[in-house]
Short mmCIF file of C-alpha atoms and ligand atoms in Angstrom, two decimals:
data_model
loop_
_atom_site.label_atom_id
_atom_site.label_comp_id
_atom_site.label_asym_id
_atom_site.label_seq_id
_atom_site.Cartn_x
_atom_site.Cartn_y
_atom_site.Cartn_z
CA UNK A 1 0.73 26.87 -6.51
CA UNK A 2 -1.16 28.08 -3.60
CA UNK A 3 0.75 26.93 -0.74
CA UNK A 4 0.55 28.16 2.43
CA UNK A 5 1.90 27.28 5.86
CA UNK A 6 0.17 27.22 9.08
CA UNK A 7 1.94 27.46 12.40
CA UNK A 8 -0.37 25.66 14.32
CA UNK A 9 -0.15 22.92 16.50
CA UNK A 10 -0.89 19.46 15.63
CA UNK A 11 -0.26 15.86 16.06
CA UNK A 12 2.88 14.40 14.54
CA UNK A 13 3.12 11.64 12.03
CA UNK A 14 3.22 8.28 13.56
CA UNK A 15 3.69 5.61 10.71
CA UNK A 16 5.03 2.23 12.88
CA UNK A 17 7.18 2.16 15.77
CA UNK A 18 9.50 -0.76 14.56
CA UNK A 19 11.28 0.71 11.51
CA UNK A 20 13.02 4.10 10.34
CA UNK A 21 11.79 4.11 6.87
CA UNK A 22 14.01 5.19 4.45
CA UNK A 23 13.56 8.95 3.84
CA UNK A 24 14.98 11.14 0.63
CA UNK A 25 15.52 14.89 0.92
CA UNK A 26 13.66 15.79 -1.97
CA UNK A 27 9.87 16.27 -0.22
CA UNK A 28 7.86 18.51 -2.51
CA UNK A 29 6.27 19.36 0.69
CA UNK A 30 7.93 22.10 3.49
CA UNK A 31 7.44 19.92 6.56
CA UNK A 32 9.65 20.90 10.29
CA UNK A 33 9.50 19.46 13.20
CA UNK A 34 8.97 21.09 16.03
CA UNK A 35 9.19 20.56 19.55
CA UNK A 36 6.80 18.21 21.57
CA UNK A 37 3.96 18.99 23.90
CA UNK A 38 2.04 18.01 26.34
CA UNK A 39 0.69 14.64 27.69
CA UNK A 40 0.13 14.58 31.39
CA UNK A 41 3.97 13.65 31.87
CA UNK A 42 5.23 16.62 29.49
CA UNK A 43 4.10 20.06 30.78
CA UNK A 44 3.04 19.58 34.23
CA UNK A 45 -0.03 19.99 35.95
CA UNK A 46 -0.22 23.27 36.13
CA UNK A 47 -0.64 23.95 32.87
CA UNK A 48 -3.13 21.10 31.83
CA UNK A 49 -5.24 23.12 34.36
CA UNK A 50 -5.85 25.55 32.49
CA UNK A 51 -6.47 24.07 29.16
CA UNK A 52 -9.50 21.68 29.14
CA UNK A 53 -8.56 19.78 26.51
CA UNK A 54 -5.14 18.61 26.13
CA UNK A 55 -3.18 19.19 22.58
CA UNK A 56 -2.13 16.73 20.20
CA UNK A 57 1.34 15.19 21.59
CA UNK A 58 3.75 16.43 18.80
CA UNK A 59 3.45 19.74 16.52
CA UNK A 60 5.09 20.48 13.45
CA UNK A 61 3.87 22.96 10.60
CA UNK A 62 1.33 22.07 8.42
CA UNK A 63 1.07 22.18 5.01
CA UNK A 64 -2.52 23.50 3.06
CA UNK A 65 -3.89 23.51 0.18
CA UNK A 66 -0.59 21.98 -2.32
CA UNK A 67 -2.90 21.21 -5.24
CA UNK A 68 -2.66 23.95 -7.84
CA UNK A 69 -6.14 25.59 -7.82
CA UNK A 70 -6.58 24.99 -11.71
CA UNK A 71 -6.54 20.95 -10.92
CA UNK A 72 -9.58 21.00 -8.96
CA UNK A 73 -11.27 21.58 -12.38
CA UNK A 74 -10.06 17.89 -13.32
CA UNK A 75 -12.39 16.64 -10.02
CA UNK A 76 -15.05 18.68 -11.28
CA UNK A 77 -14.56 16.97 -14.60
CA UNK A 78 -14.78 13.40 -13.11
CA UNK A 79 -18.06 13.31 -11.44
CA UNK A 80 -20.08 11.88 -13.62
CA UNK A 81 -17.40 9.05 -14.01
CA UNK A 82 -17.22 9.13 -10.43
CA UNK A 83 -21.10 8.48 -10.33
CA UNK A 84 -20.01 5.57 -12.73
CA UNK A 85 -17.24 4.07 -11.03
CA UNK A 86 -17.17 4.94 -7.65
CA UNK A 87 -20.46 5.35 -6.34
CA UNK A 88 -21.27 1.18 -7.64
CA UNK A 89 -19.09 -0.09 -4.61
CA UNK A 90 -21.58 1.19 -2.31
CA UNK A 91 -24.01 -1.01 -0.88
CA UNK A 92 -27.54 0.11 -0.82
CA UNK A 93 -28.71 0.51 2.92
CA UNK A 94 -31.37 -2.57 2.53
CA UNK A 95 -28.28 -4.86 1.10
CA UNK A 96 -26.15 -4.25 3.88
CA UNK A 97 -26.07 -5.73 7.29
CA UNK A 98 -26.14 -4.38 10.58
CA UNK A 99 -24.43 -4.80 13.64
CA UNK A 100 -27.87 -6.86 15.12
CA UNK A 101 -27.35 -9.25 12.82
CA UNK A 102 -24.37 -10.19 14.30
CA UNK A 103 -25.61 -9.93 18.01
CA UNK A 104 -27.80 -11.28 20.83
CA UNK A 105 -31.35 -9.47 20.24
CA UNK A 106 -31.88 -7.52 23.08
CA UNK A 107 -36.01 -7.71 22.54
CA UNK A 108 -35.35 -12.07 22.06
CA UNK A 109 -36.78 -14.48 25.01
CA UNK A 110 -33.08 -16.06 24.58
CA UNK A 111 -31.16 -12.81 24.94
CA UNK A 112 -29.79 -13.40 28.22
CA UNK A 113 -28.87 -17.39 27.17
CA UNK A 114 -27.01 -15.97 24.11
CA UNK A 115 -24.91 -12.91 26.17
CA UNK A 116 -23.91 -16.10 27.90
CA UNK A 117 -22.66 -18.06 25.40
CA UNK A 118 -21.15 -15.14 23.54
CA UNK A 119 -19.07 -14.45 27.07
CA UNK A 120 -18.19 -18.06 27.37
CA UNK A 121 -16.54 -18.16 23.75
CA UNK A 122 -14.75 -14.64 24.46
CA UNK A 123 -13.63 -16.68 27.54
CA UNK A 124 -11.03 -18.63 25.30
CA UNK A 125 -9.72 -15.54 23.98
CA UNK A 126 -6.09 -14.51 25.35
CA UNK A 127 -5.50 -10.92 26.89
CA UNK A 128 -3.38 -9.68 24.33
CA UNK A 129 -6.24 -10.27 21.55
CA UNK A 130 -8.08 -7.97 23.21
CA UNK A 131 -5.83 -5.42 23.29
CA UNK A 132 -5.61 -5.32 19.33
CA UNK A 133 -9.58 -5.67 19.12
CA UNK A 134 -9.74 -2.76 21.49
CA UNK A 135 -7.05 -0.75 19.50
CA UNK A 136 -9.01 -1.51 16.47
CA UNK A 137 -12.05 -0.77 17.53
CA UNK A 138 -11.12 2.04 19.20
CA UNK A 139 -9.78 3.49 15.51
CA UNK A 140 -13.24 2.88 14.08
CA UNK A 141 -14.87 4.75 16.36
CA UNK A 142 -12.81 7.89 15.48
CA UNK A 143 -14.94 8.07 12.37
CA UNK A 144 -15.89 11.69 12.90
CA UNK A 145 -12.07 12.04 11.91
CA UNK A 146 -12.18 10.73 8.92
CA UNK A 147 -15.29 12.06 7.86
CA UNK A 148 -13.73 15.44 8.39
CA UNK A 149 -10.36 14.44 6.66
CA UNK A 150 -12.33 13.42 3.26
CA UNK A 151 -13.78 16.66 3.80
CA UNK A 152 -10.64 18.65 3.82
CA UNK A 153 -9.80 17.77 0.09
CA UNK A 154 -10.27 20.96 -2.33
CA UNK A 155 -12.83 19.70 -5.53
CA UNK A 156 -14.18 16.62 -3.68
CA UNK A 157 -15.36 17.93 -0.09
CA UNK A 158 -19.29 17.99 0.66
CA UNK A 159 -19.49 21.51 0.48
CA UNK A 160 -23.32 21.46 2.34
CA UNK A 161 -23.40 18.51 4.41
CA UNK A 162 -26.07 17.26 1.70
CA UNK A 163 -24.21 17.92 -1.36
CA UNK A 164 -25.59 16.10 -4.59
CA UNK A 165 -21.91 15.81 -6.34
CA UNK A 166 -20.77 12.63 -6.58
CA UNK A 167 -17.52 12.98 -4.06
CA UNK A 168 -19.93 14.25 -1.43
CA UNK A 169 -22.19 11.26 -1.79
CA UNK A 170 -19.36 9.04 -1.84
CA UNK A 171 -18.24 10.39 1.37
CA UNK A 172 -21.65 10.32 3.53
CA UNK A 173 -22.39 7.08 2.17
CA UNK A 174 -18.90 5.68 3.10
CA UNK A 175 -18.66 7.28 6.66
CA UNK A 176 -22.41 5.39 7.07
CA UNK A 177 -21.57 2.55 6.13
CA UNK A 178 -17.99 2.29 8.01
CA UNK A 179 -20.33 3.61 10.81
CA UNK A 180 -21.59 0.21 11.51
CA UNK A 181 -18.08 -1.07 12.42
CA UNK A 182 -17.05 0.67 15.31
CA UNK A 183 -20.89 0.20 16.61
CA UNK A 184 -20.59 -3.81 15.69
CA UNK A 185 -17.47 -4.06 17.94
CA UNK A 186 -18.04 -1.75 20.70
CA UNK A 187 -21.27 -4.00 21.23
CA UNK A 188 -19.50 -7.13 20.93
CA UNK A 189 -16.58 -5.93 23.39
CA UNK A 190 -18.93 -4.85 25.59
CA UNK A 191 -21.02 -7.95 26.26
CA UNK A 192 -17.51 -9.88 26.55
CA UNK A 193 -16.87 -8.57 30.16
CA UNK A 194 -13.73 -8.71 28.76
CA UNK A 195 -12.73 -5.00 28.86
CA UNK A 196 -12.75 -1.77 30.44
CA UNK A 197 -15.37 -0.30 28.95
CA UNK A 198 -15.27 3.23 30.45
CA UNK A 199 -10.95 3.44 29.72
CA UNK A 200 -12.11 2.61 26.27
CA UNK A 201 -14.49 5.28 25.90
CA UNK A 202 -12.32 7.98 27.34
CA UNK A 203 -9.69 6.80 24.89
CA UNK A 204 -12.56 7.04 22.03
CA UNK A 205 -13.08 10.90 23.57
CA UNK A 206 -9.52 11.61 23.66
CA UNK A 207 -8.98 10.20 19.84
CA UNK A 208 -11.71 12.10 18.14
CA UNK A 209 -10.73 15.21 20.12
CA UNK A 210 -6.58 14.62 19.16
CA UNK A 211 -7.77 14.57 15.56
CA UNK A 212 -5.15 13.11 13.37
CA UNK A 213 -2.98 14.29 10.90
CA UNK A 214 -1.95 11.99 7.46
CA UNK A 215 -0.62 15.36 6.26
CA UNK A 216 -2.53 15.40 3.38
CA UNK A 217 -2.98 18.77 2.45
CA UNK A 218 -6.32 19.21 1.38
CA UNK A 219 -4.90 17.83 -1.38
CA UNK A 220 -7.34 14.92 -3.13
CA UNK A 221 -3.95 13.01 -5.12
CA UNK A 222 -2.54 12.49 -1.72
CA UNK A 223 -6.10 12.04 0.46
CA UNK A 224 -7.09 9.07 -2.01
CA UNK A 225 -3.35 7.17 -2.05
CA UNK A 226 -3.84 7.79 1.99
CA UNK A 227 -7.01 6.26 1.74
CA UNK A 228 -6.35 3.74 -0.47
CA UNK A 229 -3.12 2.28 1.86
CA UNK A 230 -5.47 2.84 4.63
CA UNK A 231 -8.45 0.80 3.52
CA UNK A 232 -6.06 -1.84 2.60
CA UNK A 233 -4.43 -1.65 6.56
CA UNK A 234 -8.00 -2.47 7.84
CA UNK A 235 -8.29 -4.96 5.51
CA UNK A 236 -5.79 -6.80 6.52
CA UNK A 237 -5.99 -6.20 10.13
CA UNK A 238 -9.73 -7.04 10.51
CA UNK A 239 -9.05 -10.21 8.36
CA UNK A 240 -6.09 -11.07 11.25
CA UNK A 241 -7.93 -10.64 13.90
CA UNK A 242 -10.91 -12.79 11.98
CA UNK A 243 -8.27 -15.40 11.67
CA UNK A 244 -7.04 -15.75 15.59
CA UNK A 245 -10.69 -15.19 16.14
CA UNK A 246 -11.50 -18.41 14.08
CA UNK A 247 -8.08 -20.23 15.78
CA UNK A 248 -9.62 -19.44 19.02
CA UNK A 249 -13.13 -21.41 18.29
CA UNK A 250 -14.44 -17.99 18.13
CA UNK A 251 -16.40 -18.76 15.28
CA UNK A 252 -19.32 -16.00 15.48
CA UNK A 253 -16.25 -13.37 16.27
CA UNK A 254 -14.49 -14.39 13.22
CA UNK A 255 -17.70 -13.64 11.38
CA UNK A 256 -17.59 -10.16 12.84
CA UNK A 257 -14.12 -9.18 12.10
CA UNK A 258 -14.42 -11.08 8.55
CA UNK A 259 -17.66 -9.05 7.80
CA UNK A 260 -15.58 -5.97 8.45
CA UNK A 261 -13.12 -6.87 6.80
CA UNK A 262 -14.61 -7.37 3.45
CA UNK A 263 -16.40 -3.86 3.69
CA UNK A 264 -12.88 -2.72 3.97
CA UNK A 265 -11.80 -4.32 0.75
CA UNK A 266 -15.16 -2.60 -1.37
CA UNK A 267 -13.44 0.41 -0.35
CA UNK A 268 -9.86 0.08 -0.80
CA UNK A 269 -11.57 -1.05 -4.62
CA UNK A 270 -12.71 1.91 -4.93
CA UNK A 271 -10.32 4.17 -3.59
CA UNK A 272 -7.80 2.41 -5.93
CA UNK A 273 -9.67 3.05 -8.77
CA UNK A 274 -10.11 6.41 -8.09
CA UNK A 275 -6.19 6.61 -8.04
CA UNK A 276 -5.94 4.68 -10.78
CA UNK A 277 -7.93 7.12 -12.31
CA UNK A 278 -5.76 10.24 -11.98
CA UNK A 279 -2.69 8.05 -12.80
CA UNK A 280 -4.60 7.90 -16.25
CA UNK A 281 -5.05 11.67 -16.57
CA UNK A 282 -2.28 12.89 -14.77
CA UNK A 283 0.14 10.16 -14.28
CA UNK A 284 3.21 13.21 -13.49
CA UNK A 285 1.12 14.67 -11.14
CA UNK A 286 0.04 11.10 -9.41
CA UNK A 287 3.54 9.90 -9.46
CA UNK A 288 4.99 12.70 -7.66
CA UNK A 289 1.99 12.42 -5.17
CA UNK A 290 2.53 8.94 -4.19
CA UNK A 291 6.13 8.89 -3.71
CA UNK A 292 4.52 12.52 -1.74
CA UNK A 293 3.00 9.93 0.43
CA UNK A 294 4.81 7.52 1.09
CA UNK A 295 8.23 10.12 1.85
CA UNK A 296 6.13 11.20 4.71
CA UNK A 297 5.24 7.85 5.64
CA UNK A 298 1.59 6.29 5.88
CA UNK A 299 0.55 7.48 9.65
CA UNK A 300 -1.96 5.22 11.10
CA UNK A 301 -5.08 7.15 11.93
CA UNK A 302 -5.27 6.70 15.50
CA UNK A 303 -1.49 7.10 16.02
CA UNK A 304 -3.18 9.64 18.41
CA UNK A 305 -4.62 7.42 20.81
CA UNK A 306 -4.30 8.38 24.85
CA UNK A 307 -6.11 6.78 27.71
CA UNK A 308 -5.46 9.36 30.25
CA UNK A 309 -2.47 7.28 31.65
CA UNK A 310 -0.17 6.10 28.63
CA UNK A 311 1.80 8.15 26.68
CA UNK A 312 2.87 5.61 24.37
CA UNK A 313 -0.03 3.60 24.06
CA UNK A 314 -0.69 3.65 20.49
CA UNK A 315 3.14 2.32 19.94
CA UNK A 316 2.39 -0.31 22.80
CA UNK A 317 -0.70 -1.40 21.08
CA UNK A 318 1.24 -2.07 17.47
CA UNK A 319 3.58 -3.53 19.05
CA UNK A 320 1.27 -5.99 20.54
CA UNK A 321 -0.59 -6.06 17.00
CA UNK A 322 3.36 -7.11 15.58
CA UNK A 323 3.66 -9.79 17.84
CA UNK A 324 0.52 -11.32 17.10
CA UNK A 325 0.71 -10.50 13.18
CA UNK A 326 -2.22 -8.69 13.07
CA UNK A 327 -0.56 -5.29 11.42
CA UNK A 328 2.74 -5.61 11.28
CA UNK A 329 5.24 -3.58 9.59
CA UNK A 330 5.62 -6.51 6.35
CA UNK A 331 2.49 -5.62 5.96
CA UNK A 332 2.85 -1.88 5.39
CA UNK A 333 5.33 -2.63 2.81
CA UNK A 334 3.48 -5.63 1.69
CA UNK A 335 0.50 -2.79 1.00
CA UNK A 336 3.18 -0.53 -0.76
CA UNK A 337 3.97 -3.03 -2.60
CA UNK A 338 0.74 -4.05 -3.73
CA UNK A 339 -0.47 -0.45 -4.95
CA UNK A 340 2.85 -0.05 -6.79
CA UNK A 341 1.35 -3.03 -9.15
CA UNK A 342 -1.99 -1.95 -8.58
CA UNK A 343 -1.30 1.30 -10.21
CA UNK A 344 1.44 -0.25 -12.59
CA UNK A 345 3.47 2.72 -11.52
CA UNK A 346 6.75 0.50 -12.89
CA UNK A 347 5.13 1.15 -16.44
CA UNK A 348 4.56 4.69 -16.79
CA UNK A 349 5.82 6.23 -19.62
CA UNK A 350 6.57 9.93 -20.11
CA UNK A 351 6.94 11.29 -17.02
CA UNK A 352 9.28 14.59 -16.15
CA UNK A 353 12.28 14.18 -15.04
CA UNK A 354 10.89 14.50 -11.35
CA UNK A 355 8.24 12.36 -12.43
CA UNK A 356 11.34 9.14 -13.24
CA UNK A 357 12.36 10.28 -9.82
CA UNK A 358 9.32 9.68 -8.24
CA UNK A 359 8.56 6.31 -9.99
CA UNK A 360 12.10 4.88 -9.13
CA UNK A 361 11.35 5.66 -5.32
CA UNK A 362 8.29 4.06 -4.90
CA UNK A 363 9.29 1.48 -6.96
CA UNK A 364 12.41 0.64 -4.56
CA UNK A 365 10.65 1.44 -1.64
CA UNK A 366 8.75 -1.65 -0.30
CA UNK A 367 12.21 -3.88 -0.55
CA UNK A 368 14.06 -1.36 1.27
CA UNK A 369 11.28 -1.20 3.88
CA UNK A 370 11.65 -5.18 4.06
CA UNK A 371 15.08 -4.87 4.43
CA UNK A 372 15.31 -2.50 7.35
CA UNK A 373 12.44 -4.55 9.03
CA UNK A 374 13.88 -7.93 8.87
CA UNK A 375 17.35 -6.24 10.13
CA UNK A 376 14.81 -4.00 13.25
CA UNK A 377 13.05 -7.22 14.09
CA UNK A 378 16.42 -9.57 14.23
CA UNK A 379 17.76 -6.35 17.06
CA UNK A 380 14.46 -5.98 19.49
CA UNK A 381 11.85 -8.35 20.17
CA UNK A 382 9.60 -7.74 22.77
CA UNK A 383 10.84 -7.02 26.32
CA UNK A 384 9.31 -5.11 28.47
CA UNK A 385 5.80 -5.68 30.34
CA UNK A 386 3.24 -2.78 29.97
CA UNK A 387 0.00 -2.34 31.49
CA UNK A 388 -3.29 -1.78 29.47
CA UNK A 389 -6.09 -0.01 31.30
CA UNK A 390 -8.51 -1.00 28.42
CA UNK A 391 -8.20 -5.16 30.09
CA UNK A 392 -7.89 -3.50 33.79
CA UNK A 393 -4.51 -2.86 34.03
CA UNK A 394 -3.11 -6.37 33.33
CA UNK A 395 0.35 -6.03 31.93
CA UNK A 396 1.06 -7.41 28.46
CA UNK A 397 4.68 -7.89 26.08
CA UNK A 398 5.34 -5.07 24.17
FE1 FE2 B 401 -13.75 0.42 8.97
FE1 FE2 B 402 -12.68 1.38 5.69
#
């Protein structure tokens, strides 16, 4: 196993800020944590002076390239069914919509009438719903992340920019079409008057220059379970906020966030599969890389997230996401539990010894999570007021 370890800084793994999952000692992965650096508050002044760009908050070592080189073979193996499987949950371009579909037409006689009435419905919207559109938004829009994470795997990444293999397709055709999301609600969130636009984009600018790290070591098992939890996550967050939305008498924003939100779930389809897949071939190797995963915890990709003023804001924004049940931390075992039957990881037969390990784990882990949460939640509810510069420094529950 090539396996090497890279002293470098980067950000640390941010799963949810409610509950300490359960952890094992038996990671198949060499992970240490280190000590924390700098936001404005940590290292001084001085020092931010003379680096321009400020590092990731947290470093610990990272882990490259765990996949046995011999397995990327097996990816090379799968493209044609990849071409089969995979590459049929894309839309074509002329089938899908487009943010303007969903907004006033700037070159309409009626533009100005329907900015209006779009700012008079976002008018009924409460603070705090902005804050989680924001936060979600504001993850979409660090898409040149994920673009670069999918292209980190060993077998699957675009090794051209324009690669013809079916992974590399996949991948350009994906980040396009999850392109439109961040573009449809930056629009929308800008003709609300709603929100801060310019603390918004320098939290965008921060994100995509923080990077993120789901600790997935080039490593294509564990980058498709990540992205299979994680397409599920904006599933069912876009699909919340669609719902309040809707509550509201939003009815046009519920549209938005429900148009998202089924993109999300062609995705998570295929992702799945794609997992499902290599549970067929290599169900020892899948196993191991799932309970892999989820040992290290799902971290959500803009656990990064920095305005220039709070340090915590990313665990300020879930929290405000919790209280209004848009993401909540049921959820992320609700997910876990969902891909254990997806992947009917309770009926695979024989695995290694390891491999039993593995499949117990996951298998217990969602109603251990569920446990622990119901037990965090009964402790702390929200107490403290916090102020969001993305809604002008008004102070929300967190
Ligand atoms: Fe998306
Ligand atoms: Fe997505």
């Amino acid at each position: 196993m090539a396996l090497k370890l890279n002293p470098v800084t980067c950000p640390s793994l941010y799963t949810f800020p409610f509950i300490a999952l359960p952890q094992s000692n038996n990671t198949r992965s060499y992970r240490v944590s280190m000590a924390s650096t700098l936001h404005s508050t940590s290292r001084g002044v001085e020092n931010q002076k003379k680096k321009p760009f400020t590092p990731p908050k947290e470093v610990h070592v990272q882990v490259t390239h765990s996949m046995p080189p011999q397995k990327i073979e097996l990816f090379k193996s799968l493209e044609s069914w990849a071409e089969d499987n995979v590459l049929v949950h894309l839309k074509p371009v002329e089938k899908c919509w487009q943010p303007q579909d969903f907004l006033p037409d700037p070159a309409s006689e009626g533009f100005h009438e329907q900015v209006m009435e779009l700012r008079k419905r976002a008018k009924e919207l409460p603070d705090d719903y902005f804050v989680v559109l924001v936060g979600d938004m504001i993850t979409e829009e660090a898409l040149p992340t994920y673009q670069t994470m999918l292209n980190t795997l060993d077998g699957v990444r675009d090794e051209t920019g324009a690669s013809l293999t079916s992974w590399a397709i996949w991948t350009r055709a994906w980040t396009a079409e999850e392109n439109r999301h961040g573009d449809l609600l930056n629009k929308y969130l800008y003709l609300s008057g709603r929100v801060d636009m310019k603390k918004i984009e320098k939290t965008i600018q921060y994100l995509i220059g923080s990077g993120m790290d789901p600790r997935t070591e080039n490593n294509p098992y564990l980058g498709f379970i990540y992205t299979s939890f994680q397409e599920r996550a904006t599933f069912i967050s876009h699909g919340n906020t669609a719902r309040h939305a809707k509550d509201h008498g939003d009815l046009k924003l519920a549209q938005i966030c429900g148009i998202i939100a089924s993109d999300e779930k062609r995705h998570e389809t295929a992702y799945t599969k794609i997992t499902e897949k290599l549970f067929e071939i290599d169900p020892d190797g899948t196993v191991l890389s799932f309970a892999d995963m989820m040992r290290k915890k799902i971290s959500m990709p803009a656990h990064l997230m920095y305005d220039g003023h709070d340090d915590n804001l990313f665990e300020h924004f879930s929290s405000v996401a919790q209280r209004l049940g848009v993401y909540t931390a049921k959820d992320y075992a609700d997910i876990l539990e969902f891909l254990v039957s997806r992947w009917n990881v309770e009926k695979l037969e024989g695995l290694s010894g390891e491999g039993r390990k593995a499949q117990d784990y996951v298998c217990g882990l969602a109603p251990r999570i569920k446990k622990l949460e119901e037990r965090a939640q009964a402790k702390k509810k929200p107490s403290s007021l916090v102020p969001f510069s993305w809604i002008f420094g008004k102070e929300m529950l967190v």
